Coordinates of N, CA and C in Angstrom, one line a residue:
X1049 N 23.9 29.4 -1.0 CA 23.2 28.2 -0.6 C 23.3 28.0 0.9
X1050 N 22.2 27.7 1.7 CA 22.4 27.4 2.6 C 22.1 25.8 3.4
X1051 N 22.8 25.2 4.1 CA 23.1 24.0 4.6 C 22.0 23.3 4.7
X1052 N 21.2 22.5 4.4 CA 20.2 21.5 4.4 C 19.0 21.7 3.4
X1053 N 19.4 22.9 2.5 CA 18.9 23.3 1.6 C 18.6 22.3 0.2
X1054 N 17.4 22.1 -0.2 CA 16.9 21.1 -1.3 C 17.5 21.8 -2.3
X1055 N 18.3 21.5 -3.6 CA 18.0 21.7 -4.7 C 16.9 20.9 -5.4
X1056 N 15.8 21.4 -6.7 CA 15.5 20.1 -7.1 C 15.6 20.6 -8.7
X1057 N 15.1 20.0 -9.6 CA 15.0 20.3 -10.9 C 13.9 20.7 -11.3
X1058 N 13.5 21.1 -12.8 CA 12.1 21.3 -13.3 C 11.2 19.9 -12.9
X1059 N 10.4 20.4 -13.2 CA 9.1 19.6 -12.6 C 8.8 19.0 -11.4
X1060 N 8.0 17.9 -11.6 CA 7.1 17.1 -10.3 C 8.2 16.2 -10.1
X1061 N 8.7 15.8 -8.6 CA 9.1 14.8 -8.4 C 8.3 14.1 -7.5
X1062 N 7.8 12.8 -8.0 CA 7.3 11.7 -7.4 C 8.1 10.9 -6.4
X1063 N 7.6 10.5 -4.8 CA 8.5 9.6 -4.5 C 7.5 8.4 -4.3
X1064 N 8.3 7.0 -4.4 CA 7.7 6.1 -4.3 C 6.5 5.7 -4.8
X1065 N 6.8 6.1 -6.4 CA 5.6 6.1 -7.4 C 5.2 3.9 -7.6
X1066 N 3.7 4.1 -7.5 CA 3.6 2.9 -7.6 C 3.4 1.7 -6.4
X1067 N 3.9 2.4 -5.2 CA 3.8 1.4 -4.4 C 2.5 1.7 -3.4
X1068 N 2.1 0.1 -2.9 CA 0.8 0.2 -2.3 C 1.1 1.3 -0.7
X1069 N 0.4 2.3 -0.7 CA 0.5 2.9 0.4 C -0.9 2.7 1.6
X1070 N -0.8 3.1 3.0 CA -1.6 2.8 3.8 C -1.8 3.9 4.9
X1071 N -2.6 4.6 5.4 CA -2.6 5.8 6.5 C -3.1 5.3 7.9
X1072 N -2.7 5.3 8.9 CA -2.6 4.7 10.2 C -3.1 6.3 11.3
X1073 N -3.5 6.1 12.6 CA -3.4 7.2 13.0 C -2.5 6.5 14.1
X1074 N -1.7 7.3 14.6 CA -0.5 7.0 15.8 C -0.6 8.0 17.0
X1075 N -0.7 7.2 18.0 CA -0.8 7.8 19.4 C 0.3 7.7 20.4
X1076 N 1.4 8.7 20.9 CA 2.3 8.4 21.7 C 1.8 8.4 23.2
X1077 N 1.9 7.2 23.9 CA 1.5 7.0 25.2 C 2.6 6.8 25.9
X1078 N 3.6 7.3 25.6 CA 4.8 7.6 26.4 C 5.0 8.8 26.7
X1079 N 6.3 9.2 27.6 CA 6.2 10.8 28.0 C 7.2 11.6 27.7
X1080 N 7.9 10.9 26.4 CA 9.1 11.7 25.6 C 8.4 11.6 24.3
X1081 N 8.6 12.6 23.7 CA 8.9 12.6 22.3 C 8.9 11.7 21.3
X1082 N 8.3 11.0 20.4 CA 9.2 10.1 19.2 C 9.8 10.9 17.9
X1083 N 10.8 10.4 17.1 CA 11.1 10.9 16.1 C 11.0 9.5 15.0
X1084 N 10.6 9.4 14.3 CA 11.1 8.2 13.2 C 11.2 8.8 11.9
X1085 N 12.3 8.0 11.3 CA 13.1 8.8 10.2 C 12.5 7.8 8.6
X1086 N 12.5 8.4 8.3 CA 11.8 8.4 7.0 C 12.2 6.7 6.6
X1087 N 12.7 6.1 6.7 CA 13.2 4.8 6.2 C 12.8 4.0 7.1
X1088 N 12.8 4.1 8.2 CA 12.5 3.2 9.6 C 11.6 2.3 9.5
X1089 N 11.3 1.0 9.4 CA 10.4 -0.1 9.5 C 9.2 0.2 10.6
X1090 N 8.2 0.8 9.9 CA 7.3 1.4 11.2 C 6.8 0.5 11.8
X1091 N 6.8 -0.8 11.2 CA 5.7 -1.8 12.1 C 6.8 -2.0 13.7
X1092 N 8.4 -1.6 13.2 CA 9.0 -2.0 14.8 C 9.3 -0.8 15.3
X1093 N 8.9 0.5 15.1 CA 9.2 1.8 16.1 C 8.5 1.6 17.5
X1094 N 9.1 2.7 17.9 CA 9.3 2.6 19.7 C 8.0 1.9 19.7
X1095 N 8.1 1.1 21.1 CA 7.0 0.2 21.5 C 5.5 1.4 22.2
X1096 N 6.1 2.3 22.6 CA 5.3 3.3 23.2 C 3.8 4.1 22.3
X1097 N 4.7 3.9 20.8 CA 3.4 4.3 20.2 C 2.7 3.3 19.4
X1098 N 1.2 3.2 19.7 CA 0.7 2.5 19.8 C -0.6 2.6 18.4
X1099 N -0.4 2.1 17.4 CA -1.3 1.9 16.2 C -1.4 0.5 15.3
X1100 N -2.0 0.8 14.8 CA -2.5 -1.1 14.2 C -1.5 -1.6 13.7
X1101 N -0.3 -2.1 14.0 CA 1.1 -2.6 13.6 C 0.2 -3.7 12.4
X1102 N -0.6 -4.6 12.4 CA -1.2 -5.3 11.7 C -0.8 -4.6 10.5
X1103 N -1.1 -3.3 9.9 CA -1.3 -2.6 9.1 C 0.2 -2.5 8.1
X1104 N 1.2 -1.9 9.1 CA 2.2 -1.6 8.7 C 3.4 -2.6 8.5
X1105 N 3.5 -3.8 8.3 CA 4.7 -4.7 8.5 C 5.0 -4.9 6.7
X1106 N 6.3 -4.4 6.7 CA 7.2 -4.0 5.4 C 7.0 -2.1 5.0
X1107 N 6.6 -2.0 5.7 CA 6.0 -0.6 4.9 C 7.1 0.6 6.6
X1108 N 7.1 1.8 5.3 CA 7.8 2.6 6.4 C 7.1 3.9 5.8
X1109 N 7.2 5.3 6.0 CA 6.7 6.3 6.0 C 7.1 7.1 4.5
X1110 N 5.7 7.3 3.8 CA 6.1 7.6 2.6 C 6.3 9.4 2.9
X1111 N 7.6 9.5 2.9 CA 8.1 11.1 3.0 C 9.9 10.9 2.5
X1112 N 10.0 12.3 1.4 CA 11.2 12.3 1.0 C 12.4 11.7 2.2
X1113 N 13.3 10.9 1.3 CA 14.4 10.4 2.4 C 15.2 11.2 3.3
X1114 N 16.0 11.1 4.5 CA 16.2 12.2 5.2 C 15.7 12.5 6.0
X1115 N 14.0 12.6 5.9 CA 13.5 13.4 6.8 C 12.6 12.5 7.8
X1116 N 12.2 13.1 8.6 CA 11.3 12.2 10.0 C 9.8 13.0 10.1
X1117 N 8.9 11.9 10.9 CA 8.2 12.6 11.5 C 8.0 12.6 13.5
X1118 N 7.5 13.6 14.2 CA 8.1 13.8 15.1 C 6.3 13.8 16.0
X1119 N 6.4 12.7 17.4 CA 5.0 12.9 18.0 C 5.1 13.2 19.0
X1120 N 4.5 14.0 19.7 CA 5.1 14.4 20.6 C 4.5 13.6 22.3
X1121 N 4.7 13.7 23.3 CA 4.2 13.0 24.1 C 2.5 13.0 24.6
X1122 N 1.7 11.8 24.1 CA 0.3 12.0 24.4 C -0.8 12.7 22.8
X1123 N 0.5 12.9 22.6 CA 0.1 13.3 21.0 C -0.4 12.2 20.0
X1124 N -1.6 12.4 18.9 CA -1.8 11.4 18.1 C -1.5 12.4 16.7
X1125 N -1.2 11.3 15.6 CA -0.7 12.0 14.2 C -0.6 10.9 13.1
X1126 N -1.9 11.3 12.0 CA -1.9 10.1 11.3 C -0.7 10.5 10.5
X1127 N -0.3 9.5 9.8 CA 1.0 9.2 9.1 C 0.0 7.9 7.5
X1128 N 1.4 8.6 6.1 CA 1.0 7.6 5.3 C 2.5 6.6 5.2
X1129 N 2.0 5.8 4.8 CA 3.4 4.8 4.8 C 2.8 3.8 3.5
X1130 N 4.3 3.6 3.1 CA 4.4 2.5 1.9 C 5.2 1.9 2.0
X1131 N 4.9 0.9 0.9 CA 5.8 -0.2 1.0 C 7.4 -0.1 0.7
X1132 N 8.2 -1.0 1.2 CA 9.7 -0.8 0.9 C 9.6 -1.3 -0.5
X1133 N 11.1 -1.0 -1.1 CA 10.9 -1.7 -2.9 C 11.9 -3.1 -2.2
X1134 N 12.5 -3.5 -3.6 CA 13.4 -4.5 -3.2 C 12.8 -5.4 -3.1
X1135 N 14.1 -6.7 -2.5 CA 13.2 -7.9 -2.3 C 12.0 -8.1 -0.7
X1136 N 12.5 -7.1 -0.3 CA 11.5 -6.9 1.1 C 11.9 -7.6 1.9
X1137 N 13.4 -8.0 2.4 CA 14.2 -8.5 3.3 C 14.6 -7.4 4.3
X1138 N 14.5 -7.4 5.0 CA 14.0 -6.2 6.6 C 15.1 -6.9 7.9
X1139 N 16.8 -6.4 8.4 CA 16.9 -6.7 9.1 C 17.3 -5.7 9.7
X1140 N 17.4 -6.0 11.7 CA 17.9 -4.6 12.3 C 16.6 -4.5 12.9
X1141 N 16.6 -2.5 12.8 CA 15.5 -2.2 13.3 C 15.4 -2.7 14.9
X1142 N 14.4 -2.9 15.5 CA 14.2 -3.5 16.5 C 14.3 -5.1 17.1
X1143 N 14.6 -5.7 15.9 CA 14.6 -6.9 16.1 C 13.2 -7.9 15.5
X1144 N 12.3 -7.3 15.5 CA 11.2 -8.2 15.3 C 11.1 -8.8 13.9
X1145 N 11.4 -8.6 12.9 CA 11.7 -9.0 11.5 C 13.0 -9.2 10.9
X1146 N 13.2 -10.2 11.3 CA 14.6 -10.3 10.7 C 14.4 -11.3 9.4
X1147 N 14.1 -10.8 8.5 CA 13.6 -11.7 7.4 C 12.6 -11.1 5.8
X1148 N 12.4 -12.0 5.6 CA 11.3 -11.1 4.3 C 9.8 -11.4 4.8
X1149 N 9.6 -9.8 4.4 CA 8.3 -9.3 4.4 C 7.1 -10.7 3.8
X1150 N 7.6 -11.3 2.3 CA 6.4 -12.1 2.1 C 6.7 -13.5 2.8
X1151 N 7.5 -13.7 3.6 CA 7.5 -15.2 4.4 C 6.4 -15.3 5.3
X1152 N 5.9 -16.2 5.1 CA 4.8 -16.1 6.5 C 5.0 -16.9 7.7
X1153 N 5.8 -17.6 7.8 CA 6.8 -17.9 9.1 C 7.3 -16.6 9.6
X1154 N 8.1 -16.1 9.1 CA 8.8 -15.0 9.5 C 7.8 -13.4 9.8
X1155 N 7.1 -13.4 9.5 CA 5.8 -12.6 9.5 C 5.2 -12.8 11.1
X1156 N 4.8 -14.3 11.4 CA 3.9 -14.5 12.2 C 5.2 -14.4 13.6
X1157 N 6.5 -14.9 13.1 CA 7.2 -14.3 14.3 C 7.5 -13.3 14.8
X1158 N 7.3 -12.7 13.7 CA 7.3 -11.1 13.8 C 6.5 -10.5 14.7
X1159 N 5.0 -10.9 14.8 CA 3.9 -10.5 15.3 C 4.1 -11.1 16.9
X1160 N 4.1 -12.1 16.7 CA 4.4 -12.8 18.1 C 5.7 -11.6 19.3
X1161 N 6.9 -11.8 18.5 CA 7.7 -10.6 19.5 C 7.3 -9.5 19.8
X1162 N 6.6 -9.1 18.9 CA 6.0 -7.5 19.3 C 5.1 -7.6 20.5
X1163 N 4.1 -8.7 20.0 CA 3.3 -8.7 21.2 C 4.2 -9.1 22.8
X1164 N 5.2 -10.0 22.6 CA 6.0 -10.4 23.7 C 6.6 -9.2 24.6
X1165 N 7.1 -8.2 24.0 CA 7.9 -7.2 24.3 C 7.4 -6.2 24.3
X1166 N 5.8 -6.4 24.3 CA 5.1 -5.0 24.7 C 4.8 -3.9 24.1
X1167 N 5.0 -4.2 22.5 CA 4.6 -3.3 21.5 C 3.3 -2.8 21.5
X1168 N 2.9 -1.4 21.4 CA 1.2 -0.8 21.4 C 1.0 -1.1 20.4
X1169 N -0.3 -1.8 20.1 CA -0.9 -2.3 18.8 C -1.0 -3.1 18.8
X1170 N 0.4 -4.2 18.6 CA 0.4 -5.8 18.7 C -0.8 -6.9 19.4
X1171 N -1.2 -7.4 18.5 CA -2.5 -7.7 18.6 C -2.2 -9.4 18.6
X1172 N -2.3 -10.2 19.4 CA -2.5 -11.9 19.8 C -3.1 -12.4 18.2
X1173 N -2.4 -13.2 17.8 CA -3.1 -13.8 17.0 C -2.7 -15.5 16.3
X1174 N -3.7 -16.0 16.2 CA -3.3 -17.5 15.5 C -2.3 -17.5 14.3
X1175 N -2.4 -16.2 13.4 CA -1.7 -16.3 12.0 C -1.7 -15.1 11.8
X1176 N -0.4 -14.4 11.1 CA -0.3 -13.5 11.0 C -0.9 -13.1 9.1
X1177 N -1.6 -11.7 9.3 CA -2.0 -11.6 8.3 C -1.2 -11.7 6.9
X1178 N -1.8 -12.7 5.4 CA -0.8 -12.9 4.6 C -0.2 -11.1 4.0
X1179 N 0.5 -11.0 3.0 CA 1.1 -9.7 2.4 C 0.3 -9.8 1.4
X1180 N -1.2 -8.5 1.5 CA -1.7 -8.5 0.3 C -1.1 -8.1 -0.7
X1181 N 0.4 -8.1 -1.4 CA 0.7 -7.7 -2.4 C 1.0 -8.9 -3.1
X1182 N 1.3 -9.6 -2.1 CA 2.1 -11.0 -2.8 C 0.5 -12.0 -3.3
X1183 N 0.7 -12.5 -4.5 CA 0.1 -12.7 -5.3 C -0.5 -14.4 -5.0
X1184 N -1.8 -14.7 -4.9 CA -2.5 -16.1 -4.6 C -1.7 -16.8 -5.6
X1185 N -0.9 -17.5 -5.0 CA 0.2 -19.3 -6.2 C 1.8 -18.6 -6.1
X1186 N 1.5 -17.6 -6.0 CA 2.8 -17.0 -6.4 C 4.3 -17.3 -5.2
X1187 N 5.4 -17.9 -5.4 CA 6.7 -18.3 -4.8 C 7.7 -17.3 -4.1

């Protein structure tokens, strides 16, 4: 066996069966490299690459755990991403979500820092878009 080597079992393995997924195209306008790792809260990765953050807030890149994907400088690379499971409480990262995904206070602060701190994508806005997963009445 060699070191970073998958075992897997018979059959298909599904990851992240079920959850709503979304495909973005990403452009690095910086002049290094990005890497983001499979778990990483895409809506707060480096500020340099620049795609519709609107899109991605709670959701991170649907690819087995462990692994990244990698853009290179000037480079664009659509990516799919899905939703986190859980209760969708998101802290760390960059700072811009320290809270849950369906709050919409915490949402619209969200959007607000990014845009403050110069995130590509981050788009001005009166309200941040609700979480179409979370359900009209629902607490």
């Amino acid at each position: 066996m060699t070191f970073g080597t998958y075992l897997y079992g018979d059959g298909q393995i599904e990851i992240n069966a079920g959850r709503r997924t979304v495909k973005v195209e990403v452009v690095n306008t910086g002049d290094r490299a990005v890497q983001v790792g499979s778990h990483y809260h895409f809506f707060e990765v480096n500020p340099a690459l620049r795609f519709d953050r609107d899109k991605t807030l709670g959701m991170h890149l649907n690819i087995p755990a462990g692994t990244s994907v990698r853009i290179e400088p000037g480079g664009t690379r659509e990516v799919e991403l899905c939703e986190y499971g859980g209760t969708g409480r998101l802290v760390g990262f960059s700072g811009l979500l320290n809270g849950s995904t369906v709050s919409h206070p915490a949402r619209i602060e969200a959007f607000h820092r990014a845009l403050e701190l110069g995130f590509q994508g981050a788009r001005a806005q009166q309200d941040a878009p609700q979480n179409p997963a979370k359900k009209k009445g629902a607490h």
